[in-house]
Coordinates of C-alpha atoms in Angstrom, one line a residue:
M5 CA 109.1 64.3 62.3
N6 CA 112.0 65.9 64.5
Q7 CA 112.9 62.8 66.1
P8 CA 114.7 60.1 64.7
A9 CA 113.6 56.8 64.4
A10 CA 115.3 54.1 66.8
H11 CA 118.3 52.4 65.4
P12 CA 120.5 49.7 67.3
T13 CA 123.5 51.5 66.8
G14 CA 122.9 54.9 67.8
H15 CA 123.0 56.5 64.5
P16 CA 119.8 58.2 63.1
V17 CA 117.6 56.7 60.3
D18 CA 116.3 60.2 59.2
H19 CA 118.4 63.2 59.1
P20 CA 116.4 66.0 61.3
M21 CA 118.8 68.8 61.4
R22 CA 116.8 71.3 59.9
P23 CA 113.9 73.4 60.5
S24 CA 110.4 72.6 59.1
T25 CA 110.6 75.6 57.2
T26 CA 113.0 77.8 55.8
P27 CA 112.3 80.8 53.8
A28 CA 113.3 81.1 50.1
R29 CA 116.5 82.6 49.4
P30 CA 117.4 84.0 45.9
L31 CA 120.2 82.1 44.1
S32 CA 121.3 85.1 42.7
G33 CA 122.0 86.3 45.9
L34 CA 124.2 83.3 46.8
A35 CA 125.7 83.7 43.5
T36 CA 126.8 87.9 44.0
L37 CA 128.1 86.6 47.5
L38 CA 130.6 84.3 46.2
G39 CA 131.1 86.0 43.2
A40 CA 130.8 82.4 41.5
P41 CA 130.3 82.1 37.6
S42 CA 127.4 80.2 36.7
A43 CA 128.1 77.0 34.5
S44 CA 124.6 76.9 33.0
G45 CA 123.1 80.5 33.0
R46 CA 120.0 79.7 35.1
V47 CA 120.9 81.2 38.6
A48 CA 118.8 84.3 38.1
R49 CA 115.4 82.7 38.8
G50 CA 116.1 80.2 41.3
V51 CA 115.5 80.2 44.8
I52 CA 116.6 77.7 47.7
T53 CA 115.3 76.9 51.1
G54 CA 117.9 74.4 52.4
V55 CA 121.8 73.3 51.9
T56 CA 123.3 69.4 52.0
I57 CA 126.4 67.7 50.7
D58 CA 124.8 64.3 50.8
S59 CA 122.7 63.4 47.6
R60 CA 120.9 60.9 49.9
R61 CA 119.6 63.5 52.2
V62 CA 118.5 66.0 49.6
Q63 CA 114.9 67.9 50.2
R64 CA 113.1 69.3 47.5
G65 CA 114.6 73.1 47.3
D66 CA 118.0 72.7 48.3
L67 CA 121.3 73.5 47.4
Y68 CA 123.4 70.4 46.6
V69 CA 127.1 71.0 47.1
A70 CA 129.1 68.4 45.4
L71 CA 132.4 68.2 46.7
P72 CA 135.6 65.7 46.4
G73 CA 135.3 62.5 48.6
K74 CA 137.3 59.5 49.5
A75 CA 135.8 57.3 46.8
A76 CA 134.0 59.6 44.5
H77 CA 133.4 63.0 43.8
G78 CA 129.8 64.2 44.8
A79 CA 129.2 65.4 41.3
V80 CA 128.8 61.7 40.3
F81 CA 125.8 62.0 42.5
A82 CA 124.0 64.8 40.9
A83 CA 121.5 63.3 39.1
N84 CA 120.6 61.6 42.0
A85 CA 120.3 64.8 44.2
C86 CA 118.2 66.3 40.8
S87 CA 115.8 63.7 41.3
A88 CA 115.2 64.1 44.9
G89 CA 114.5 67.7 44.3
A90 CA 117.7 69.7 44.4
V91 CA 117.3 73.0 42.4
A92 CA 120.8 74.2 42.0
I93 CA 124.4 72.5 42.5
L94 CA 127.5 74.3 43.8
T95 CA 131.0 72.5 42.7
D96 CA 134.5 72.7 41.8
E97 CA 135.8 72.4 38.3
E98 CA 136.0 68.9 38.5
G99 CA 132.4 68.3 39.3
R100 CA 131.4 71.1 36.6
D101 CA 130.3 68.7 33.8
D102 CA 128.6 66.0 35.7
S103 CA 126.6 68.8 37.6
A104 CA 125.8 70.8 34.3
A105 CA 124.4 67.7 33.0
T106 CA 121.6 67.7 35.3
G107 CA 120.2 70.7 33.7
L108 CA 120.3 72.5 36.9
P109 CA 121.8 76.1 38.0
V110 CA 125.4 75.6 38.7
L111 CA 127.8 77.6 40.5
V112 CA 131.6 76.6 40.4
L113 CA 134.2 77.5 42.9
P114 CA 137.7 76.7 43.3
D115 CA 137.2 75.2 46.6
P116 CA 133.4 75.1 47.9
R117 CA 134.9 73.4 51.2
A118 CA 136.4 76.3 52.4
L119 CA 133.3 78.7 51.8
L120 CA 130.7 75.7 53.3
G121 CA 130.1 77.4 56.5
Q122 CA 129.4 80.9 55.1
V123 CA 126.9 79.3 52.3
A124 CA 125.3 77.3 54.6
A125 CA 124.8 80.3 57.2
W126 CA 123.6 82.5 54.3
V127 CA 120.7 79.8 53.2
Y128 CA 119.6 79.6 57.0
G129 CA 119.9 83.0 57.4
Q130 CA 122.4 83.2 60.0
P131 CA 120.9 81.4 62.6
A132 CA 123.5 81.4 65.5
T133 CA 123.7 85.3 65.5
D134 CA 120.2 84.6 67.6
L135 CA 121.6 82.6 70.2
L136 CA 123.9 82.8 73.2
V137 CA 126.7 80.1 71.9
I138 CA 129.7 78.9 74.1
G139 CA 132.1 76.4 72.6
V140 CA 134.4 73.8 74.2
T141 CA 137.7 72.4 72.4
G142 CA 140.1 70.3 74.0
T143 CA 141.0 66.6 73.6
S144 CA 139.3 65.4 76.7
G145 CA 136.3 66.8 78.8
K146 CA 134.3 68.4 76.1
S147 CA 131.0 66.3 76.1
T148 CA 131.0 66.7 80.3
S149 CA 131.6 70.3 79.7
T150 CA 128.7 70.9 77.4
F151 CA 126.4 69.0 79.4
L152 CA 127.6 71.2 82.4
L153 CA 127.1 74.2 80.5
E154 CA 123.5 73.5 79.6
A155 CA 122.5 72.7 83.1
G156 CA 124.1 76.1 83.9
L157 CA 122.5 78.1 81.1
A158 CA 118.9 76.0 81.9
A159 CA 119.0 77.2 85.5
A160 CA 119.6 80.7 84.4
G161 CA 116.2 80.6 82.4
H162 CA 117.3 79.5 78.8
R163 CA 115.8 77.2 76.5
T164 CA 118.9 75.4 75.6
G165 CA 120.5 73.4 72.6
L166 CA 123.6 71.2 73.0
V167 CA 125.6 70.2 70.2
G168 CA 128.2 67.0 70.7
G169 CA 129.2 63.4 70.2
V170 CA 127.1 62.1 73.1
E171 CA 123.6 63.8 72.1
I172 CA 122.3 66.7 70.7
H173 CA 119.5 68.8 71.8
A174 CA 117.4 71.5 70.1
G175 CA 115.1 72.6 72.6
D176 CA 112.8 69.7 73.3
V177 CA 114.0 67.8 70.3
R178 CA 116.4 65.3 70.8
I179 CA 118.7 63.9 68.0
T180 CA 121.5 61.1 68.1
P181 CA 124.6 62.6 66.6
E182 CA 127.1 61.0 64.2
L183 CA 130.2 63.3 64.3
T184 CA 131.6 65.3 67.4
T185 CA 130.3 68.3 65.5
P186 CA 128.3 68.1 62.6
E187 CA 128.9 69.3 58.9
A188 CA 128.6 72.8 58.3
T189 CA 125.6 72.5 56.2
D190 CA 123.9 70.2 59.2
L191 CA 125.5 72.2 61.8
Q192 CA 123.9 75.5 60.3
G193 CA 120.3 73.8 59.8
L194 CA 120.6 72.6 63.3
F195 CA 121.1 75.9 64.5
A196 CA 118.1 77.2 62.4
L197 CA 116.3 74.3 64.1
M198 CA 116.9 75.7 67.2
R199 CA 115.9 79.0 66.5
E200 CA 112.7 77.6 65.3
Q201 CA 112.2 75.8 68.3
R202 CA 113.2 79.1 70.6
V203 CA 116.4 78.2 71.8
T204 CA 117.9 81.2 73.3
A205 CA 121.5 79.7 74.3
A206 CA 123.6 76.6 73.0
A207 CA 126.6 74.5 74.2
M208 CA 128.7 73.1 71.9
E209 CA 131.6 70.8 71.4
V210 CA 134.2 71.9 68.9
S211 CA 136.7 69.1 67.4
S212 CA 139.9 69.9 65.7
H213 CA 138.3 68.1 62.4
A214 CA 135.8 70.6 62.6
L215 CA 138.1 73.4 63.0
A216 CA 140.5 72.3 60.4
L217 CA 137.6 71.4 57.7
G218 CA 135.7 74.7 58.0
R219 CA 132.7 72.9 59.7
V220 CA 132.0 75.5 62.1
D221 CA 132.8 78.5 59.5
G222 CA 130.2 81.1 60.0
I223 CA 129.6 80.3 63.9
F224 CA 130.9 82.9 66.3
Y225 CA 131.0 82.0 69.7
D226 CA 130.6 84.4 72.9
V227 CA 132.8 82.2 74.8
A228 CA 135.3 79.4 73.9
I229 CA 136.6 77.0 76.5
F230 CA 140.0 75.2 76.4
T231 CA 139.9 72.3 78.5
N232 CA 143.3 70.2 77.7
L233 CA 145.3 68.7 75.2
S234 CA 147.0 65.0 74.6
Q235 CA 147.9 63.0 72.1
D236 CA 144.8 62.1 69.7
H237 CA 143.7 62.2 65.9
L238 CA 147.3 62.2 64.7
D239 CA 146.0 60.3 62.1
F240 CA 144.4 63.4 60.9
H241 CA 146.8 66.1 62.0
R242 CA 150.1 66.6 60.6
D243 CA 151.9 66.2 64.2
F244 CA 151.1 67.3 67.6
D245 CA 151.9 71.0 66.6
D246 CA 149.8 71.0 63.9
Y247 CA 146.9 69.3 66.2
F248 CA 147.4 72.4 68.7
A249 CA 147.6 75.2 66.2
T250 CA 144.1 73.8 65.0
K251 CA 142.6 74.0 68.5
A252 CA 143.9 77.5 68.8
R253 CA 142.4 79.0 66.0
L254 CA 138.6 78.7 68.0
F255 CA 140.8 81.6 69.9
T256 CA 140.5 84.2 67.4
P257 CA 138.2 87.0 66.6
E258 CA 137.2 85.2 63.7
F259 CA 135.4 82.6 66.1
A260 CA 135.3 83.9 69.6
R261 CA 134.9 87.0 71.8
L262 CA 136.4 85.4 74.8
G263 CA 138.6 82.6 76.0
V264 CA 138.6 80.5 79.1
V265 CA 141.7 78.7 79.4
N266 CA 142.9 75.7 81.8
L267 CA 146.2 77.1 83.4
D268 CA 146.7 73.6 84.6
D269 CA 147.4 72.3 81.2
P270 CA 151.1 73.2 79.6
H271 CA 149.2 74.0 76.1
G272 CA 147.0 76.0 77.9
R273 CA 149.4 78.0 79.6
E274 CA 150.5 78.5 75.8
L275 CA 147.4 79.3 74.4
T276 CA 147.3 82.2 76.8
G277 CA 150.3 83.7 75.1
I278 CA 149.0 83.4 71.8
A279 CA 145.5 83.6 71.6
K280 CA 144.0 86.8 69.6
I281 CA 141.2 87.5 72.0
P282 CA 141.1 88.2 75.9
V283 CA 141.6 85.2 77.8
T284 CA 140.3 84.4 81.5
T285 CA 142.3 81.6 83.3
F286 CA 141.3 78.7 85.8
S287 CA 143.1 76.4 87.7
A288 CA 141.8 73.1 89.4
A289 CA 145.1 72.6 91.1
G290 CA 144.8 76.2 92.7
D291 CA 147.7 77.8 90.6
P292 CA 148.0 81.4 92.0
R293 CA 148.5 82.8 88.6
A294 CA 145.0 81.9 87.5
E295 CA 142.1 84.1 88.0
W296 CA 139.6 81.4 88.9
R297 CA 140.7 78.5 91.4
A298 CA 139.6 75.5 92.9
D299 CA 140.7 75.4 96.9
D300 CA 140.0 72.7 99.5
V301 CA 139.4 70.2 97.0
R302 CA 137.3 67.0 98.1
L303 CA 137.3 63.7 96.0
G304 CA 135.0 60.7 96.6
S305 CA 133.7 57.7 94.8
D306 CA 130.3 59.6 94.4
G307 CA 131.3 63.0 93.6
S308 CA 133.5 65.9 94.3
A309 CA 133.4 69.1 96.2
F310 CA 135.6 72.5 96.3
R311 CA 135.8 76.0 97.2
L312 CA 135.8 78.0 94.0
V313 CA 137.6 81.3 94.5
G314 CA 137.5 84.1 91.9
P315 CA 138.6 87.6 91.3
G316 CA 137.8 90.3 93.6
G317 CA 137.0 87.8 96.5
I318 CA 134.5 86.1 95.1
E319 CA 133.9 82.4 96.5
A320 CA 131.3 79.9 96.4
D321 CA 131.3 76.1 97.9
V322 CA 130.9 73.6 94.8
S323 CA 129.5 69.9 94.8
V324 CA 129.1 67.7 92.1
A325 CA 128.1 64.3 91.3
M326 CA 130.9 63.3 89.4
P327 CA 134.0 62.0 90.6
G328 CA 137.7 62.6 89.9
P329 CA 140.0 65.7 89.8
F330 CA 139.5 66.3 85.7
N331 CA 135.8 66.9 86.6
V332 CA 136.8 69.4 89.2
A333 CA 138.7 71.3 86.4
N334 CA 135.7 70.5 83.8
V335 CA 132.9 71.9 86.2
L336 CA 135.5 74.9 87.2
G337 CA 136.0 76.0 83.6
V338 CA 132.2 75.6 83.0
L339 CA 131.3 78.0 85.6
V340 CA 133.7 80.7 84.8
A341 CA 132.4 80.4 81.1
L342 CA 129.1 80.8 82.4
V343 CA 130.0 83.7 84.7
E344 CA 131.5 85.3 81.6
A345 CA 128.4 84.9 79.6
G346 CA 126.5 86.8 82.3
V347 CA 125.0 84.1 84.4
P348 CA 125.0 85.0 87.9
L349 CA 127.7 82.7 89.9
Q350 CA 125.4 81.4 92.4
T351 CA 122.9 80.5 89.6
A352 CA 125.3 78.8 87.9
V353 CA 126.8 76.9 90.7
A354 CA 123.3 75.8 91.2
G355 CA 122.7 74.2 88.1
V356 CA 126.0 72.6 87.3
S357 CA 125.2 71.1 91.4
G358 CA 122.1 69.5 90.3
F359 CA 123.6 67.7 87.1
A360 CA 123.6 64.3 87.9
G361 CA 126.3 63.1 84.6
V362 CA 126.8 62.6 81.0
P363 CA 125.9 59.2 79.4
G364 CA 129.1 56.9 79.3
R365 CA 131.4 59.6 81.5
M366 CA 132.4 57.9 84.6
E367 CA 128.8 56.3 84.7
R368 CA 128.5 53.6 87.7
V369 CA 126.4 50.3 86.8
P370 CA 124.9 48.9 90.2
S371 CA 126.3 46.2 91.7
P372 CA 125.1 44.8 95.0
D373 CA 128.6 42.8 95.5
G374 CA 130.6 45.9 97.0
F375 CA 132.6 46.4 94.4
V376 CA 132.0 49.3 92.1
A377 CA 131.6 49.1 88.2
I378 CA 132.1 52.2 86.0
V379 CA 131.9 53.0 82.2
D380 CA 133.6 55.6 80.8
Y381 CA 134.7 56.9 77.2
A382 CA 138.3 57.3 77.9
H383 CA 139.8 56.4 74.6
K384 CA 142.9 58.6 74.3
P385 CA 146.3 58.0 76.6
G386 CA 145.6 61.4 78.8
A387 CA 142.0 60.5 79.3
V388 CA 143.2 57.0 80.5
E389 CA 145.8 58.1 82.6
S390 CA 143.3 60.7 84.2
V391 CA 140.6 58.3 84.8
L392 CA 142.8 55.7 86.4
R393 CA 144.6 58.4 88.8
S394 CA 141.4 59.5 89.9
L395 CA 139.9 56.0 90.5
R396 CA 143.6 55.0 92.3
E397 CA 142.4 57.8 95.0
V398 CA 139.5 56.0 95.8
T399 CA 140.0 52.2 95.3
E400 CA 140.3 50.3 98.6
G401 CA 141.1 47.2 96.6
T402 CA 142.2 46.3 93.3
L403 CA 141.7 48.5 90.3
T404 CA 140.9 46.8 87.0
I405 CA 141.0 48.2 84.0
V406 CA 139.1 46.7 80.7
L407 CA 140.7 48.7 77.8
G408 CA 141.1 48.5 73.7
C409 CA 141.9 50.8 71.0
G410 CA 140.2 51.7 67.8
G411 CA 140.9 50.4 64.5
D412 CA 141.8 52.5 61.5
R413 CA 142.7 55.5 63.7
D414 CA 145.7 57.0 65.1
R415 CA 148.3 53.8 65.6
G416 CA 150.7 55.8 67.8
K417 CA 148.3 56.4 70.6
R418 CA 148.2 52.3 71.1
P419 CA 151.5 51.5 73.0
L420 CA 150.6 54.7 75.0
M421 CA 147.2 53.7 76.1
G422 CA 148.6 50.2 76.9
E423 CA 151.8 51.6 79.0
A424 CA 149.3 54.0 81.1
A425 CA 147.0 51.1 81.8
A426 CA 149.8 48.8 82.8
R427 CA 151.3 51.5 85.0
L428 CA 148.2 52.8 86.6
A429 CA 145.8 50.0 86.9
D430 CA 146.3 46.4 89.2
V431 CA 145.0 44.4 86.3
A432 CA 144.6 45.5 82.7
I433 CA 142.5 43.4 80.6
F434 CA 143.4 44.4 77.1
T435 CA 140.2 43.8 74.4
S436 CA 138.8 45.2 71.4
D437 CA 137.2 48.2 70.9
N438 CA 135.9 49.4 67.3
P439 CA 138.6 47.3 65.2
R440 CA 136.9 48.3 62.0
S441 CA 139.0 47.1 59.1
E442 CA 141.9 46.0 61.2
D443 CA 143.2 42.5 62.7
P444 CA 142.2 43.0 66.6
L445 CA 145.0 40.9 67.5
A446 CA 147.4 43.6 66.0
I447 CA 146.0 46.2 67.8
L448 CA 146.2 44.2 71.2
A449 CA 149.9 43.6 70.1
A450 CA 150.8 47.1 69.9
M451 CA 149.1 47.9 73.3
L452 CA 151.1 45.4 74.9
D453 CA 153.9 46.6 73.4
G454 CA 153.6 49.8 75.4
A455 CA 152.7 47.8 78.5
L456 CA 156.0 45.9 78.4
E457 CA 157.6 49.5 78.9
V458 CA 156.6 49.2 82.4
P459 CA 158.7 47.5 84.6
P460 CA 157.6 44.2 86.0
P461 CA 157.6 45.3 89.8
E462 CA 155.4 48.5 88.9
R463 CA 153.6 46.5 85.8
A464 CA 149.3 45.6 86.1
Q465 CA 148.7 42.0 85.8
V466 CA 148.1 42.3 81.9
L467 CA 145.6 39.9 80.1
M468 CA 144.4 39.9 76.6
E469 CA 141.0 38.6 75.9
P470 CA 139.9 39.6 72.2
D471 CA 136.1 39.2 72.7
R472 CA 134.8 42.4 74.2
A473 CA 132.2 40.7 76.3
G474 CA 134.1 38.0 77.4
A475 CA 136.8 40.6 78.9
I476 CA 134.1 42.6 80.4
E477 CA 132.7 39.2 81.9
L478 CA 136.1 38.2 83.0
A479 CA 136.8 41.5 85.0
I480 CA 133.4 41.3 86.4
S481 CA 133.8 37.6 87.7
R482 CA 137.0 38.7 89.3
A483 CA 135.9 41.4 91.3
R484 CA 135.5 41.6 94.9
P485 CA 134.5 43.9 97.6
G486 CA 136.3 47.4 97.5
D487 CA 137.3 46.6 93.9
V488 CA 136.8 49.1 91.2
V489 CA 136.3 47.7 87.5
V490 CA 136.3 50.8 84.8
V491 CA 135.3 49.5 81.2
A492 CA 136.9 52.1 79.2
G493 CA 136.9 53.1 75.2
K494 CA 133.3 53.1 74.3
G495 CA 131.4 55.0 76.9
H496 CA 128.0 55.8 75.4
E497 CA 128.2 54.2 72.4
L498 CA 125.8 51.7 71.2
G499 CA 127.8 49.8 68.7
Q500 CA 130.7 47.8 67.7
Y501 CA 132.5 48.4 64.6
V502 CA 133.9 45.4 63.5
A503 CA 135.2 44.3 59.5
G504 CA 132.7 46.8 57.8
E505 CA 129.8 45.8 60.3
V506 CA 128.1 47.7 63.0
V507 CA 126.7 45.3 65.7
P508 CA 124.9 46.3 68.9
F509 CA 127.1 46.9 71.8
D510 CA 126.2 48.8 75.0
D511 CA 129.0 48.7 77.3
R512 CA 126.7 49.3 80.1
Q513 CA 124.3 46.6 79.2
V514 CA 127.1 44.1 79.0
V515 CA 128.6 45.0 82.4
A516 CA 124.9 44.8 83.8
A517 CA 124.2 41.6 82.4
A518 CA 127.9 40.3 83.7
I519 CA 126.8 41.4 87.3
R520 CA 123.1 39.8 86.8
R521 CA 124.9 36.3 85.7
R522 CA 127.4 36.6 88.5
N523 CA 124.7 36.9 91.2
A524 CA 122.2 34.2 89.3

């Protein structure tokens, strides 16, 4: 079965990101490709039909790649991989002995992870080369852009694939993702599955983690989009400059043919000067320096419309069922990328105009009481600011945000998110997001520190309710006609990570239940 079983947290029970069959590849060919010496001398007669870095997901015929981990080296589990059907092991010097003890052929490299994408692409026969692939990077807007891209590609007659943190599509197959960008072994298996499913074009989120860790090595993008950049992932990157430099790697000949860059973002403007590939620019703010612009922008609570103006007098009217100026930017960037990928402009416009929206991205929850309830994934300072600014423009009454920050992640963004909420909302209810191993009250204290930076005359009313369901209940119970309530941070997520456990939690269901109780 390709479709994973249902699971309350939204994570798949099995792991279907590979084709049903793969032609056998000679292990000797991989050894030659890598110039890797064998630790066991049994490489010449071996063949492999798949590859994984997770010993729990080994299938018969797999190459098991044993890498250093946070808690243990993957070679510790080499015997388990062997029992599950692995036919060879790729590892480093540290993993040599444990791997060789299995009796399987072993290839040893100084840094196997650095070549993992190349290895996986070879095992599955370079599957991405058979597809038109458009990649999207940036802090915010990646998921929305990939869904819009898929809609435009489908309108052009493509059988489509999608890779992202909300959903993964391979033709008719639907897979629940675990990472924004899958590991290189999974990603190449996924593209091989797409090829098996006769997919002709795919849209893909490209995270900074994926670029830094080599997950997208072996993938070449026909077009790469840069949306924007704001603080995020500084628990992973050395600093903000390193975060930007990692994103900029996508705009080199190693990864992409052409770049499409948001000129309204200061880092987008910087990127146009350092990109190593041709770049096409766009501006939702109507910057005359951009090659593509949005003019006559009209924003509403149910959607947005604008006049697209392109080079050579090209124009088109665009209307989408997604509110907010940031979605105008997302749509504009997608339309430019689709045209650059060979999709006729009017076909692209028709495709994105018919798209209803991304799960958990500015998603409205029906309310009969005259106020608007929205669930959004905004969990970064820039995203919180963008969401609140866009909703402020269409809010007649009180604008309330329910917001938390994730535990065990970038701590520096917590006061920034608290400050943005206190500055731009009328009421800010701080609550838990995914506290993970941290004390939820300590996270809330950091958010409150940021909120207190806003002087009292401009500061929102700030309330603290650590229980997320209780915070949502409080916000909904206070809403009046003309008000807007946005529950931010988790969006499409179906579980909450608390003290080592994952409990079922869907903001959309919790909001809907609070509305029902209000009207009971």
